[in-house]
Coordinates of C-alpha atoms and ligand atoms in Angstrom, one line a residue:
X624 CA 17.7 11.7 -71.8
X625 CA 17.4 14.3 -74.3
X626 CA 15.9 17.7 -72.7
X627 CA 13.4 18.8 -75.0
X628 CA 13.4 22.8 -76.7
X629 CA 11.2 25.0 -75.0
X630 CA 9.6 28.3 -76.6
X631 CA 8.5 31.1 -74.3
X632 CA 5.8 33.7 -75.6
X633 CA 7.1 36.8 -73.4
X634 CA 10.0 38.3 -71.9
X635 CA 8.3 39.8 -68.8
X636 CA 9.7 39.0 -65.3
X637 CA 8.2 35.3 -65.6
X638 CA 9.2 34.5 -69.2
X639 CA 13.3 35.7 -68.4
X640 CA 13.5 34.5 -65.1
X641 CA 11.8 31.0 -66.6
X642 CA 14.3 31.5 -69.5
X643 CA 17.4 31.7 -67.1
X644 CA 16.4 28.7 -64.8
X645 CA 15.8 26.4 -68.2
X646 CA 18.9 27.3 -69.7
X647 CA 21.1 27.1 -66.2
X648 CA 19.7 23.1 -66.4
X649 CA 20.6 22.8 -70.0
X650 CA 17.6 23.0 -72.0
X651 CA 17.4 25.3 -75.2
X652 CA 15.2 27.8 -74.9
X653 CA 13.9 30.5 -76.8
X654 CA 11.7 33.6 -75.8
X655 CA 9.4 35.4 -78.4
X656 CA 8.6 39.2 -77.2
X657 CA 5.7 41.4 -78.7
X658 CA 7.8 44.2 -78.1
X659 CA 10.3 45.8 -80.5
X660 CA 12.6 46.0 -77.9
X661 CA 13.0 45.2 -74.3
X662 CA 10.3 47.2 -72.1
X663 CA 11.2 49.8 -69.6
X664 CA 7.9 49.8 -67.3
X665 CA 9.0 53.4 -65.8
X666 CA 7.6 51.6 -62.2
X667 CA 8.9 50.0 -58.9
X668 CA 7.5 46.7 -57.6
X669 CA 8.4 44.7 -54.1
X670 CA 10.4 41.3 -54.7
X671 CA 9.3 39.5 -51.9
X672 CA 11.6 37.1 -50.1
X673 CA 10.2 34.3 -52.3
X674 CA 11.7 36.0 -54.9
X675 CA 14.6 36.7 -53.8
X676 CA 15.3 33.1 -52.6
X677 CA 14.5 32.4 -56.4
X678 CA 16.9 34.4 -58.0
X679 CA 19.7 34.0 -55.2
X680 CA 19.1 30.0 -56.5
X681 CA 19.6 31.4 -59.9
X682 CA 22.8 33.4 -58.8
X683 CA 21.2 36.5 -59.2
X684 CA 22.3 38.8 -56.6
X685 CA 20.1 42.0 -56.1
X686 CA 22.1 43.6 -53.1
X687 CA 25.3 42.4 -55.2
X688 CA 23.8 44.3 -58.2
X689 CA 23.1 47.4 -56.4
X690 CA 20.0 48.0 -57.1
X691 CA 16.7 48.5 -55.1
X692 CA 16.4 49.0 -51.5
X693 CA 16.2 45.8 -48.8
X694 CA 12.9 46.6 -46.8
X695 CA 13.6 47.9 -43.4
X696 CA 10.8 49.4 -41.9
X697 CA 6.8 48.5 -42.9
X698 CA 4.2 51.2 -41.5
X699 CA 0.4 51.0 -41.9
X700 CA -1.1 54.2 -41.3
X701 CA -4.5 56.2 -41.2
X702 CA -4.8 58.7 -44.4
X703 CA -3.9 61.7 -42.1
X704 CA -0.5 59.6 -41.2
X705 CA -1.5 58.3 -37.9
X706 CA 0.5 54.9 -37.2
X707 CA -1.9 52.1 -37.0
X708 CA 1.1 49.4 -36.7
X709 CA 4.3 48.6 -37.8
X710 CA 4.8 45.3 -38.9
X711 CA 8.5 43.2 -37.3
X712 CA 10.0 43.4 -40.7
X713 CA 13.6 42.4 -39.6
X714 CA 12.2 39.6 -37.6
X715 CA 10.3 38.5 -41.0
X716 CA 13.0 38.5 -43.4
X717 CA 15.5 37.0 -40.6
X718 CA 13.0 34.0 -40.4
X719 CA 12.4 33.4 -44.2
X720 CA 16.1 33.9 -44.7
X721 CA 16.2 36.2 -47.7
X722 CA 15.2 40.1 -48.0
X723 CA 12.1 42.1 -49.2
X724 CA 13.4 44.4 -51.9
X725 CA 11.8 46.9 -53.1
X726 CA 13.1 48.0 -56.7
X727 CA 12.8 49.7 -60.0
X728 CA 11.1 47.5 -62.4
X729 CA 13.5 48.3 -65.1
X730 CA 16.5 47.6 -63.0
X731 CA 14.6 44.1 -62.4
X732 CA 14.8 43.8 -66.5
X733 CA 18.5 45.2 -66.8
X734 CA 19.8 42.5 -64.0
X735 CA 17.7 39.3 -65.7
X736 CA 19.2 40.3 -69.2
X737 CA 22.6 40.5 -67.6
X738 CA 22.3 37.3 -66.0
X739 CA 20.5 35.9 -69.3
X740 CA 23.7 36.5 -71.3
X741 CA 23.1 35.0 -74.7
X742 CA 20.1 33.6 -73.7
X743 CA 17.7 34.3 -77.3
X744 CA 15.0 37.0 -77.0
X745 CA 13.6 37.4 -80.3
X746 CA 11.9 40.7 -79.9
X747 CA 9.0 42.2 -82.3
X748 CA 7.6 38.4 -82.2
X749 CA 4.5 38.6 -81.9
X750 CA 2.6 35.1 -81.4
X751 CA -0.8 34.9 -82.7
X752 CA -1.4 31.4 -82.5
X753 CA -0.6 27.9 -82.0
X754 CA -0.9 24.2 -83.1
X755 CA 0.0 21.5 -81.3
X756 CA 0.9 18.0 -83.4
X757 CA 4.0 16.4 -85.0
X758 CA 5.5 15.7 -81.5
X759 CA 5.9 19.4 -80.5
X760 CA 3.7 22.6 -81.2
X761 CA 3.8 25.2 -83.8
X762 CA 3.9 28.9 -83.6
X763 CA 2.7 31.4 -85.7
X764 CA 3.5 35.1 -85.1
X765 CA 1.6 38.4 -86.5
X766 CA 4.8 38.8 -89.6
X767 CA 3.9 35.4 -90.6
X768 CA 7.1 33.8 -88.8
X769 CA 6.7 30.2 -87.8
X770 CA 8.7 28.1 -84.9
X771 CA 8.5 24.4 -84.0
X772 CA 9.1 23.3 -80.4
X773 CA 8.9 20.2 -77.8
X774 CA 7.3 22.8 -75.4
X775 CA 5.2 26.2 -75.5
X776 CA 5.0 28.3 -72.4
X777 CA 2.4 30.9 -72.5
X778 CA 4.3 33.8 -70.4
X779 CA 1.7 36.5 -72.0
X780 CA 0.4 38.4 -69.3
X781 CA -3.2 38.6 -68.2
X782 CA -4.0 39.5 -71.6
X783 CA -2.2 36.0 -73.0
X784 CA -3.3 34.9 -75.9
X785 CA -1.8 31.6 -75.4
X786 CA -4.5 31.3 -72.2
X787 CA -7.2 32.3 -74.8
X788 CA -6.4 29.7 -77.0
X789 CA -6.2 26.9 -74.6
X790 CA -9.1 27.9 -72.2
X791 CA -11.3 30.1 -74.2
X792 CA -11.2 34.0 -74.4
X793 CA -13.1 35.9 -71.2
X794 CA -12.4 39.6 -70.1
X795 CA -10.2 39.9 -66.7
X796 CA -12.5 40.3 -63.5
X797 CA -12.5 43.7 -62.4
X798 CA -12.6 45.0 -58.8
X799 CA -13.9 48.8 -59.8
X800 CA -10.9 50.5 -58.4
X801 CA -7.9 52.5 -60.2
X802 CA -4.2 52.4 -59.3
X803 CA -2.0 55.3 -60.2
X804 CA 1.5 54.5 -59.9
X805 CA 4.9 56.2 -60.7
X806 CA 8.7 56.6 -59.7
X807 CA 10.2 60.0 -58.6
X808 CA 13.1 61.7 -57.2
X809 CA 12.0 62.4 -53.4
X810 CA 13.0 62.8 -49.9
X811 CA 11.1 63.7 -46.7
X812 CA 11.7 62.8 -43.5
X813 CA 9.1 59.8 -42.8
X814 CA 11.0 58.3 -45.4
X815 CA 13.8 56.9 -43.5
X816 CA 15.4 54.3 -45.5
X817 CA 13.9 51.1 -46.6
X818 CA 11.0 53.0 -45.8
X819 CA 7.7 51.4 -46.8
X820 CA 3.9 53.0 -45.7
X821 CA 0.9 51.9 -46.7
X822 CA -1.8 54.8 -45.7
X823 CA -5.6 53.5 -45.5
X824 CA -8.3 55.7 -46.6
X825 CA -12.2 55.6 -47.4
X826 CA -12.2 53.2 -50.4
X827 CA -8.8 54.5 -51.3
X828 CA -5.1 53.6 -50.3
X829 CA -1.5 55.2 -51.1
X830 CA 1.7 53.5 -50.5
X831 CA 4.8 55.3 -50.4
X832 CA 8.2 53.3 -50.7
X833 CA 11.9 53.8 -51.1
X834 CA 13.5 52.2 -53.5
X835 CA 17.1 53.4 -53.1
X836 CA 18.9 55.9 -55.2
X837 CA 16.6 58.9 -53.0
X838 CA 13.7 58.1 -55.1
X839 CA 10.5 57.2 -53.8
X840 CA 8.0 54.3 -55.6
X841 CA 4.3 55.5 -54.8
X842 CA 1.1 54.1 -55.7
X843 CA -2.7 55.0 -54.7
X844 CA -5.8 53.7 -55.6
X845 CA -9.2 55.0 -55.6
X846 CA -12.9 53.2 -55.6
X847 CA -14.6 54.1 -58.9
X848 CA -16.9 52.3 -61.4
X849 CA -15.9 49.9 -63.3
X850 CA -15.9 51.1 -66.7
X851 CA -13.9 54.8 -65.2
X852 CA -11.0 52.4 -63.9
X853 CA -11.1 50.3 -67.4
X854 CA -9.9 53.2 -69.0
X855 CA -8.7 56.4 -66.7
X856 CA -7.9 59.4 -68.2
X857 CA -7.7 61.9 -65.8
X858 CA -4.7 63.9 -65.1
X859 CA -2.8 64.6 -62.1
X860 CA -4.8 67.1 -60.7
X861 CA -7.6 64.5 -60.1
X862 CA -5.4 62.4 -58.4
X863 CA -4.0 65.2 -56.0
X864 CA -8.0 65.7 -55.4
X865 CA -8.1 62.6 -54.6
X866 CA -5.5 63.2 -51.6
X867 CA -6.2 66.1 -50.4
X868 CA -6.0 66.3 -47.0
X869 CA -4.1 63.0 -46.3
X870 CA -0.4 63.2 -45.0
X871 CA 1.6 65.6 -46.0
X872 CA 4.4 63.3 -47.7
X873 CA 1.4 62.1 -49.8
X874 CA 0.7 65.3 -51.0
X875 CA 4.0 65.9 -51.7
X876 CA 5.0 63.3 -53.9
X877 CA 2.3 63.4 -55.9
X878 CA 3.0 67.1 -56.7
X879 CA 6.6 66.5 -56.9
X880 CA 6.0 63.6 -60.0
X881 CA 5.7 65.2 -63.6
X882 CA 2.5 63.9 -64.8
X883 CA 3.6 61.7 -67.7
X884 CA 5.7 59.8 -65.6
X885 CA 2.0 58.4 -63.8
X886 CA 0.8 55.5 -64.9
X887 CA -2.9 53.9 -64.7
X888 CA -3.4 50.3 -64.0
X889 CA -7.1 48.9 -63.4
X890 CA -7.7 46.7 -60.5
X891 CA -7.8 43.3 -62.3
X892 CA -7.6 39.0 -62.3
X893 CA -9.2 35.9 -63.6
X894 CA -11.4 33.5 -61.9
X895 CA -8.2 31.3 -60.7
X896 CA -7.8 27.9 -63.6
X897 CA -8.2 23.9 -62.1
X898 CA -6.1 23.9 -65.1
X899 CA -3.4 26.0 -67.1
X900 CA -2.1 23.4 -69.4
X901 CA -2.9 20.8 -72.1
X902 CA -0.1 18.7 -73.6
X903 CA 3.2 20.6 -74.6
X904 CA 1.3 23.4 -73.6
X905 CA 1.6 25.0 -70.4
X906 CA 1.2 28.3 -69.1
X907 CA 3.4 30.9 -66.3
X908 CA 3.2 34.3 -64.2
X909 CA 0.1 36.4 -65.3
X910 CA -1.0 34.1 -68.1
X911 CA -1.7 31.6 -65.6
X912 CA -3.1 33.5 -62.4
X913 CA -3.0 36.7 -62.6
X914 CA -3.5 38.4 -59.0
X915 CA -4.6 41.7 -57.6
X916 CA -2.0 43.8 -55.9
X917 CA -2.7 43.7 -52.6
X918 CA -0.2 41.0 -51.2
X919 CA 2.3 42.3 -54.0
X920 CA 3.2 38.6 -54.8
X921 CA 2.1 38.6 -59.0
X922 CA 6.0 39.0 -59.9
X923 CA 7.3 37.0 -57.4
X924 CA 5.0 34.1 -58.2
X925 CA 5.9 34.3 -62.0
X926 CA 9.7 34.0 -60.8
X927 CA 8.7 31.0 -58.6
X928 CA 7.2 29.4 -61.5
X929 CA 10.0 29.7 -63.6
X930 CA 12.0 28.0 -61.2
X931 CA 9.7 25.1 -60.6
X932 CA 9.0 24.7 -64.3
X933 CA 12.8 24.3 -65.1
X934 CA 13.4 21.9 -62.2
X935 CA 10.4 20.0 -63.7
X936 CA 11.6 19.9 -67.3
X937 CA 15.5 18.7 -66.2
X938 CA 14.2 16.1 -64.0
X939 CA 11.4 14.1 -66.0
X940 CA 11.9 11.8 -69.3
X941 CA 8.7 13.3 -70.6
X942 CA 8.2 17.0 -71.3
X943 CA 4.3 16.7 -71.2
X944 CA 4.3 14.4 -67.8
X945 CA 6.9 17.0 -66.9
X946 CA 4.5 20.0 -67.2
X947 CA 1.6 18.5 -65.4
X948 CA 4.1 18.0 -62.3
X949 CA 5.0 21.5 -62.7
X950 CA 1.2 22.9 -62.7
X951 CA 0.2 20.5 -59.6
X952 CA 3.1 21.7 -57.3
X953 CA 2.0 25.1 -58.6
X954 CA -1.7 24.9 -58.0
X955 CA -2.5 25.3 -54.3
X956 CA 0.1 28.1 -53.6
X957 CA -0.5 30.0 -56.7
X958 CA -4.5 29.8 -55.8
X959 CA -4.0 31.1 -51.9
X960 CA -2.1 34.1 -53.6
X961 CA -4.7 34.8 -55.3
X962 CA -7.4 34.5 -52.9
X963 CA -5.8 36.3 -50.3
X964 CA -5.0 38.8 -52.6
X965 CA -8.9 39.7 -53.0
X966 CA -9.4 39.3 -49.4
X967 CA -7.0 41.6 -48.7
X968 CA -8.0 44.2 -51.3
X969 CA -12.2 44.3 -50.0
X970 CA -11.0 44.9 -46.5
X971 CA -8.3 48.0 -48.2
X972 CA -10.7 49.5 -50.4
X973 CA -14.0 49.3 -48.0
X974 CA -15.6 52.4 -47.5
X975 CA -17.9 51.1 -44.5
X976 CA -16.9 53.3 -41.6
X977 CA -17.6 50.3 -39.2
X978 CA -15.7 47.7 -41.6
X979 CA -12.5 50.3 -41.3
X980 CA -12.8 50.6 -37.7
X981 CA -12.8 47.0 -36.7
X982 CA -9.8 46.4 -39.7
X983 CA -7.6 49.1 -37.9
X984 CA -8.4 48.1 -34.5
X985 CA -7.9 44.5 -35.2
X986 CA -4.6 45.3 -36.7
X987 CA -3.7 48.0 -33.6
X988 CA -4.4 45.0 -31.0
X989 CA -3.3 41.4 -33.0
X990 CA -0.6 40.0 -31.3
X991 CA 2.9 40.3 -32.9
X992 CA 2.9 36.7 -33.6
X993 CA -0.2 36.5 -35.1
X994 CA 1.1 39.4 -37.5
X995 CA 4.2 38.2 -37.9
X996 CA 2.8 34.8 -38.7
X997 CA 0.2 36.3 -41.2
X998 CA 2.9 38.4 -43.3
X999 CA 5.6 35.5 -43.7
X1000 CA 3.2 33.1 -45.1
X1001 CA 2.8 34.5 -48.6
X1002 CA 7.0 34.5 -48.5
X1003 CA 7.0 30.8 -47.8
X1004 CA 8.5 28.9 -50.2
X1005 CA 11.1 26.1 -49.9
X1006 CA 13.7 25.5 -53.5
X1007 CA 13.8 21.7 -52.2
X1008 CA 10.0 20.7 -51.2
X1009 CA 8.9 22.9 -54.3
X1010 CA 10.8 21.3 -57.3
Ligands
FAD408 C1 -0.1 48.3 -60.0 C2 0.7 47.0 -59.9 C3 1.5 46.8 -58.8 C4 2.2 45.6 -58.7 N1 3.1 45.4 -57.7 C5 3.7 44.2 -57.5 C6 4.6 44.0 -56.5 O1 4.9 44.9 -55.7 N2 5.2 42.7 -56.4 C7 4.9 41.7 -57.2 O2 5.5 40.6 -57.1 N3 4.1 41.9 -58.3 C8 3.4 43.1 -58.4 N4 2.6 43.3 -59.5 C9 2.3 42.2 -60.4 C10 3.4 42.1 -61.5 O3 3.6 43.3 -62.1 C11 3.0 41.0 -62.5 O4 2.4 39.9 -61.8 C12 4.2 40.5 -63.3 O5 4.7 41.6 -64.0 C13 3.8 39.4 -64.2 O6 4.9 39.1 -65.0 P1 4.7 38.2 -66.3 O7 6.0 38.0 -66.8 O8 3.9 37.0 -66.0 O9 3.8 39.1 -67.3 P2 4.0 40.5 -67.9 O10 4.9 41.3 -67.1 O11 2.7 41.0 -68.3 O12 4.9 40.2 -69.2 C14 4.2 39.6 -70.3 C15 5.1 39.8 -71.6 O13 4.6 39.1 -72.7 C16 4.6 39.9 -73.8 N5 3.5 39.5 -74.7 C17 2.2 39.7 -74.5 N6 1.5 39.1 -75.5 C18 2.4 38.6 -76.3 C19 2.3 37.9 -77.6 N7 1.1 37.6 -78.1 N8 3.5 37.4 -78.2 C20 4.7 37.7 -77.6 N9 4.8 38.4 -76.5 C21 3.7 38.8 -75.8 C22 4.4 41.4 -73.2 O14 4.9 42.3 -74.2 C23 5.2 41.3 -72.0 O15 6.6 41.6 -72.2 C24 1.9 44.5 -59.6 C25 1.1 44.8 -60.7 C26 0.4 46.0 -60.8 C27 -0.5 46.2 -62.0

């Protein structure tokens, strides 16, 4: 069986990690990046245990590669720092198997390129648009380059333009909230290692997280209208306003963080696609469901993706038959991440005082199991039943 050539638009987390499970089963393939060079994000995410399964799969070892800090201790807490609960992380990550890690997004990059090697990332690539025909599908980027391949991914973002072209252009959803986010140099004592709190306000969060190395990943978000989040350009002096008064590490951090080193992200998805594909064409990551933060699952759902979409490609004789497989096992997980990422985000940003109390109280009095049972679900997936 020949394995057909496969271009990727993107070298986010989903178009290397898609890039490094294609070529480990043989296939060529070829990422084109919009950037000049490769991105450094300045930002943290959590690889969830998902993800880590993934890349462990792919023989990509994040403890191995010293970077990032294995979760150890999950706190929710009031915005004054009263503990509401803390969740049975090392019984949740002993039961899925594989860590939560919680990591600087550009030492995420630095260890895919390493483990890419040679892999070809043409960057400054621009793709603008597509044709589909002559057995393959043509691509034309912005300098007037062209490329011929069996098989387009669209790893764009949730700005892809390879979505736009095969399901129409719409602007993202938004959820009329702002998240500020940044890396720092930090200690303080509540932040013991593999520390991770997530402090609940009125219509406004923080969480404050250690991602190894004594420097602390922090995010907050704040309830605003829609066009304000769209395009935030406040400084940091509105954002400590915005936390005055909650606990002190808060405050600290915040003022602690040289201003350009915040970023500003809008709360945004899509209404979630029956379909991402349509012949050689297929979609992966943010291109294809983009999801809102709260479950933290967008990056670790791109690199599940990749791993499904390579498994799909080295097992079937036909590339197209091969990514319809790969977007039905995809479908119903990738659509409960997204749903329970907007159910989770109206009960953290509601501002109803009686909405807040029954959330915290519910979460003071659920049984263990019930919690436990709640957090690993998101984590579940099995390499075997999923390829
Ligand atoms: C505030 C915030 C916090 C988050 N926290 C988490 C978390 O804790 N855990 C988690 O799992 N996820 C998290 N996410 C989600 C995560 O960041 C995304 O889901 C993930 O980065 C998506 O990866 P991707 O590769 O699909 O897309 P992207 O990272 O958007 O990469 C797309 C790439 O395509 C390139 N590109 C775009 N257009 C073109 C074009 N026309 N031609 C060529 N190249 C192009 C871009 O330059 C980029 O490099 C968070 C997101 C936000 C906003």
């Amino acid at each position: 069986m020949n394995t057909p050539k496969v271009l990727i638009v993107g070298a986010g987390i989903g178009g290397v990690t898609a890039g490094i499970a294609l070529r480990a089963k043989g296939i060529d393939v070829e990422i084109y990046e919009a950037a000049a060079q490769q991105r450094s994000p300045g930002t943290a995410l959590g690889l969830a245990s998902n993800a880590t399964k993934v890349l462990r799969a792919l023989g990509i070892d994040l403890a191995a590669a010293d970077c990032g800090r294995a979760l150890e201790c999950f706190e929710l807490r009031t915005a004054v720092g009263k503990l509401i609960r803390s969740l049975p992380v090392r019984a949740i990550t002993g039961e899925l198997g594989d860590p939560i890690v919680s990591i600087h997004r550009n030492d995420v990059m630095r260890t895919l390129q390493k483990a890419a090697g040679d892999l070809s990332v043409r960057y400054g690539a621009e793709v603008v648009d597509f044709k589909i025909g002559d057995g393959g599908v043509s691509v034309t980027c912005a300098d007037g380059r062209r490329a011929h391949a069996d098989v387009l991914i669209g790893a764009d973002g949730i700005r892809s333009v390879v979505r736009a072209k095969l399901c129409g252009e719409f602007q993202p959803t938004e959820y009329g909230y702002v998240c500020w986010l940044a890396t720092t140099p930090f200690s303080h004592p509540r932040m013991v290692r593999g520390y991770c709190g997530h402090y609940w306000g009125r219509g406004q969060r923080f969480g404050l997280i250690d991602i190894g190395g004594t420097t602390a990943y922090w995010w907050g978000t704040k309830n605003m209208p829609v066009a304000k989040a769209r395009d935030w350009r406040g400084g940091k002096a509105e954002i400590l306003a915005a936390f005055h008064g909650w606990a002190p590490e808060i405050v600290a951090v915040i003022e602690r963080t040289p201003a350009h080193a915040i970023v500003s992200v809008p709360a945004q998805d899509r209404p979630f696609l029956d379909r991402w594909g349509s012949g050689p064409v297929s979609l992966l990551g943010d291109a294809a469901h983009p999801m809102l933060t709260s479950i933290g699952q967008g990056a670790s759902s791109a690199i599940e993706d990749g791993y499904v979409l390579a498994e799909a490609l080295a097992t079937a004789a036909d590339p197209v038959a091969a990514l319809r497989h790969y977007e039905d096992t995809r479908h119903n997980r990738t659509r409960m991440l997204v749903r329970s990422s907007r159910r989770l985000s109206r009960l953290e940003q509601a501002e109803n005082p009686v909405v807040r109390a029954v959330r915290n109280l519910g979460l003071r009095c659920a049984p263990t199991r019930i919690v436990k049972r709640q957090s690993i679900r998101p984590m579940q997936f099995d390499l075997g039943v999923n390829a």
